[in-house]
Coordinates of C-alpha atoms in Angstrom, one line a residue:
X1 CA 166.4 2.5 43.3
X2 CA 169.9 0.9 42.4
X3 CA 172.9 3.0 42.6
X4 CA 173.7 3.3 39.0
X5 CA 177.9 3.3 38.1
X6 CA 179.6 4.1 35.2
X7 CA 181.8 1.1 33.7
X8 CA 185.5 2.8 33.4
X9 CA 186.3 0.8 30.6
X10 CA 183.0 2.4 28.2
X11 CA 183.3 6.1 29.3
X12 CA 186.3 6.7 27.5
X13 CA 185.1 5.2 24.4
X14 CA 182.1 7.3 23.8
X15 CA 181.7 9.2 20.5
X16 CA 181.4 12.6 21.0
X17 CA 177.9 14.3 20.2
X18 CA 176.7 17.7 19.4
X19 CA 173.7 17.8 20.9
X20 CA 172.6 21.1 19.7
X21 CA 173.0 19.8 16.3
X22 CA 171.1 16.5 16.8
X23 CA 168.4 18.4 18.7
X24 CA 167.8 21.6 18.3
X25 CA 167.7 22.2 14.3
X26 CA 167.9 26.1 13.7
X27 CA 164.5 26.2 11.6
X28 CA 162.3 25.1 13.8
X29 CA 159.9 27.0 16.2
X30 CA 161.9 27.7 19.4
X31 CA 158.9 26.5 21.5
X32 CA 159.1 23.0 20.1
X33 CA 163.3 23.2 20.1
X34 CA 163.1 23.9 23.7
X35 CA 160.2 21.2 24.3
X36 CA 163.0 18.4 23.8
X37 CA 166.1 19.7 25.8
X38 CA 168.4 16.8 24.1
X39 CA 168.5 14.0 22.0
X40 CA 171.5 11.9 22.2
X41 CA 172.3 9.5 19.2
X42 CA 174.7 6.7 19.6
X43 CA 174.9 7.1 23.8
X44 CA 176.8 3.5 24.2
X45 CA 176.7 1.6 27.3
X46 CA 177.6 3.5 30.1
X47 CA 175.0 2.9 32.9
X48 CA 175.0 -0.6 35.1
X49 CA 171.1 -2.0 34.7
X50 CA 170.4 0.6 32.4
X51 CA 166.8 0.1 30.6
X52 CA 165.7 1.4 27.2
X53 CA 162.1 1.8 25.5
X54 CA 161.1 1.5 22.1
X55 CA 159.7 4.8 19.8
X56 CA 156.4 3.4 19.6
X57 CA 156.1 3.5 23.1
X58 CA 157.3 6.6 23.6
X59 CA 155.4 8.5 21.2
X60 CA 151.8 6.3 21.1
X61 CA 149.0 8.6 21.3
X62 CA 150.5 11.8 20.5
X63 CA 153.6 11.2 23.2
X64 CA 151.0 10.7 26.0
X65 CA 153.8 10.0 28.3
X66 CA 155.0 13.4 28.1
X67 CA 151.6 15.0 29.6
X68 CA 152.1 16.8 32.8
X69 CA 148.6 15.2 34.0
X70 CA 150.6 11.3 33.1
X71 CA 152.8 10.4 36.2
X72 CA 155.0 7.4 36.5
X73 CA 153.7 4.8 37.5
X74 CA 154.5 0.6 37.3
X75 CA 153.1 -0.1 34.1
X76 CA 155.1 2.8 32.6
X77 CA 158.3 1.8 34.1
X78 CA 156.8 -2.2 33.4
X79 CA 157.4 -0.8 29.2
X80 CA 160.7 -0.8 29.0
X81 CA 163.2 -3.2 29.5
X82 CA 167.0 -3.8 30.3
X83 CA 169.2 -3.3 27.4
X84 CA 172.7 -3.4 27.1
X85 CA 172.6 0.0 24.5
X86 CA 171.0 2.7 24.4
X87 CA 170.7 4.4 21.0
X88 CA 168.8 7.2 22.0
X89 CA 168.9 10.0 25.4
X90 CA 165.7 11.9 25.3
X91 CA 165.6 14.3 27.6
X92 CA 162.8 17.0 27.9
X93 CA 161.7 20.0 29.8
X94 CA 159.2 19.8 32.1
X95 CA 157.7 23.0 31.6
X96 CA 157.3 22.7 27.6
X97 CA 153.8 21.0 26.7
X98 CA 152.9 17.7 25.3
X99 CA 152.1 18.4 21.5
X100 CA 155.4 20.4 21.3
X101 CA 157.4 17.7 22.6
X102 CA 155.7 15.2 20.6
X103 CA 156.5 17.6 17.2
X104 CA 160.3 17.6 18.1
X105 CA 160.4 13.7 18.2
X106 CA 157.9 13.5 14.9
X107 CA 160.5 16.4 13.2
X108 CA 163.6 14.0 14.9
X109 CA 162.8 10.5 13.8
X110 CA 159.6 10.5 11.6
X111 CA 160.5 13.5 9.2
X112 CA 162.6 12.3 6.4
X113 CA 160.4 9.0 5.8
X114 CA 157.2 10.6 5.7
X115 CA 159.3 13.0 2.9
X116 CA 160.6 9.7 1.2
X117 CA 156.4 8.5 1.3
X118 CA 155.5 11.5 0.4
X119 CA 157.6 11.8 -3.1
X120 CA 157.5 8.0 -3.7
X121 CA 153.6 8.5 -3.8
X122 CA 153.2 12.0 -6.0
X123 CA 155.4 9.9 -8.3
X124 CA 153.7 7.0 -8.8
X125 CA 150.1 9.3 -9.0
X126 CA 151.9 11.3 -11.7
X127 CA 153.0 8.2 -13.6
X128 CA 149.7 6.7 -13.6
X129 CA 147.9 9.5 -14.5
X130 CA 150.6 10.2 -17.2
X131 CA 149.9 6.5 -18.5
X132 CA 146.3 7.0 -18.4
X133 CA 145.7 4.2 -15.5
X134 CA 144.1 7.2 -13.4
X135 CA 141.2 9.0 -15.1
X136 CA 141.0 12.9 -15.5
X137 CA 139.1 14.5 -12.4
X138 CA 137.8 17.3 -14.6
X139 CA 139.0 19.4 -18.1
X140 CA 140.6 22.9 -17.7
X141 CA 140.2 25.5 -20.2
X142 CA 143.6 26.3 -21.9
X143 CA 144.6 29.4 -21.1
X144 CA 146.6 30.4 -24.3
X145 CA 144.8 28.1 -26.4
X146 CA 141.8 29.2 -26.6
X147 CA 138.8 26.5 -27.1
X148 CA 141.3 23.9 -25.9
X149 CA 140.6 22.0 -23.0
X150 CA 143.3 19.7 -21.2
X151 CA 143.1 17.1 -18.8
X152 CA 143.2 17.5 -14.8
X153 CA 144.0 15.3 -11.9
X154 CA 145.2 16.0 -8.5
X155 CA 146.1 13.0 -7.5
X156 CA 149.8 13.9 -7.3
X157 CA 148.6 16.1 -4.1
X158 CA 146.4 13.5 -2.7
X159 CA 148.4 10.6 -2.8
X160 CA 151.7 12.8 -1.5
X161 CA 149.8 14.5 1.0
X162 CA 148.2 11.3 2.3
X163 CA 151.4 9.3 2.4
X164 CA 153.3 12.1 4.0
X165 CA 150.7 12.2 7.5
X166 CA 150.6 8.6 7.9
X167 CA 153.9 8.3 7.4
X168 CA 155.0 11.3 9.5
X169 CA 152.2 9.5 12.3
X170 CA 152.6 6.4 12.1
X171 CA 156.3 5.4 11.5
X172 CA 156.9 4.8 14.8
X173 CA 154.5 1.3 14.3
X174 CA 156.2 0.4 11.1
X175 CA 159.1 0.4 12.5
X176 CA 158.5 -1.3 15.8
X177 CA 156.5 -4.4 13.9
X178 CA 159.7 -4.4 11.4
X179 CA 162.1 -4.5 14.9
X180 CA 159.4 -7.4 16.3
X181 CA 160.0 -9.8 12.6
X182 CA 163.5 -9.3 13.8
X183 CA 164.3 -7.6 10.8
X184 CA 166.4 -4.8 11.9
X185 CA 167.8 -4.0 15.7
X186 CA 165.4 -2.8 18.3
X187 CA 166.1 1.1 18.5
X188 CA 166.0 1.8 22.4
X189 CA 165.2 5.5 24.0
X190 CA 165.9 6.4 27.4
X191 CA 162.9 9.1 28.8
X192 CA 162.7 9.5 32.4
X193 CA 159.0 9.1 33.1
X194 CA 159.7 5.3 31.7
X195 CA 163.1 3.9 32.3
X196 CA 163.4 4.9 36.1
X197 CA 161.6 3.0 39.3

């Protein structure tokens, strides 16, 4: 492996991050805080022949990668490519499992749109069964009225809950198709297991 050196000229120039605050957000579960030891936005340049790897990758089937029964290996490595940024420093702990790494980086980068989905979708159910466009599932009895029965749909909690897992899964494609149109720049991830020979 290439000695790696740090250009003098970009060190200095590096934004200064609080990991724990990017990381390791107080509300969560301490096993799935530990499980991702940091993640570095806005890293910069710093490394000679440095190489970065797209979310997608990193987190297809459940963060697969991160298994302790997955060792590196060519076509790992072959994933990633050299890139003149890195926008992301994943680093992890070896000890923590799989699923609890792969929660940190849903919770990281997958969280707020699968909230944005997740409203957008309970509103649009609610306006269309509001409009009458979606039919009553059943008729509830009125509690203070008596002998009055009133219309009931639960397709607000279908249509949010529904947006909000494929969202929270699947972002990670959305966004890698929209960075393949070209539409937006490619977000690349350093992780060990695929960015070193």
């Amino acid at each position: 492996m290439p000695v790696r050196r740090a250009r003098a000229a970009e060190v200095h120039a590096l934004p200064v991050v609080d990991a724990l605050s990017l990381s390791r957000p107080p509300n969560l579960p301490s096993r799935i805080r530990d499980a991702l030891g940091f993640i570095s936005g806005g890293v910069g340049s710093v490394l000679d022949d440095q190489r970065g790897v797209g979310l997608c990758a990193i987190m297809s089937r459940g963060a697969l990668i991160f298994s302790p029964a997955v060792q590196p290996n060519p076509k790992h490595f072959a994933s990633s490519r050299p890139v003149a940024r890195i926008n992301f420093f994943i680093s992890h702990s070896w000890s923590a499992g799989r699923l609890d790494k792969y929660a940190g980086l849903l919770y990281r980068f997958n969280l707020v749109p699968a909230l944005v989905a997740m409203h957008v979708a309970a509103l649009a159910a609610a306006f269309g069964f509001a409009a009458g466009v979606l039919p009553p599932m059943a008729t509830l009895a009125c509690v203070d009225l008596p002998g009055v029965r009133v219309p009931f749909g639960a397709y607000c909690q279908l249509a949010g809950t529904w947006a909000f897992v494929s969202v929270l899964i699947g972002w990670g494609r959305v966004l890698a198709l929209v960075e393949a149109m070209g539409l937006i720049a490619r977000t690349d991830c350093f992780v060990d297991k695929m960015c070193i020979d």
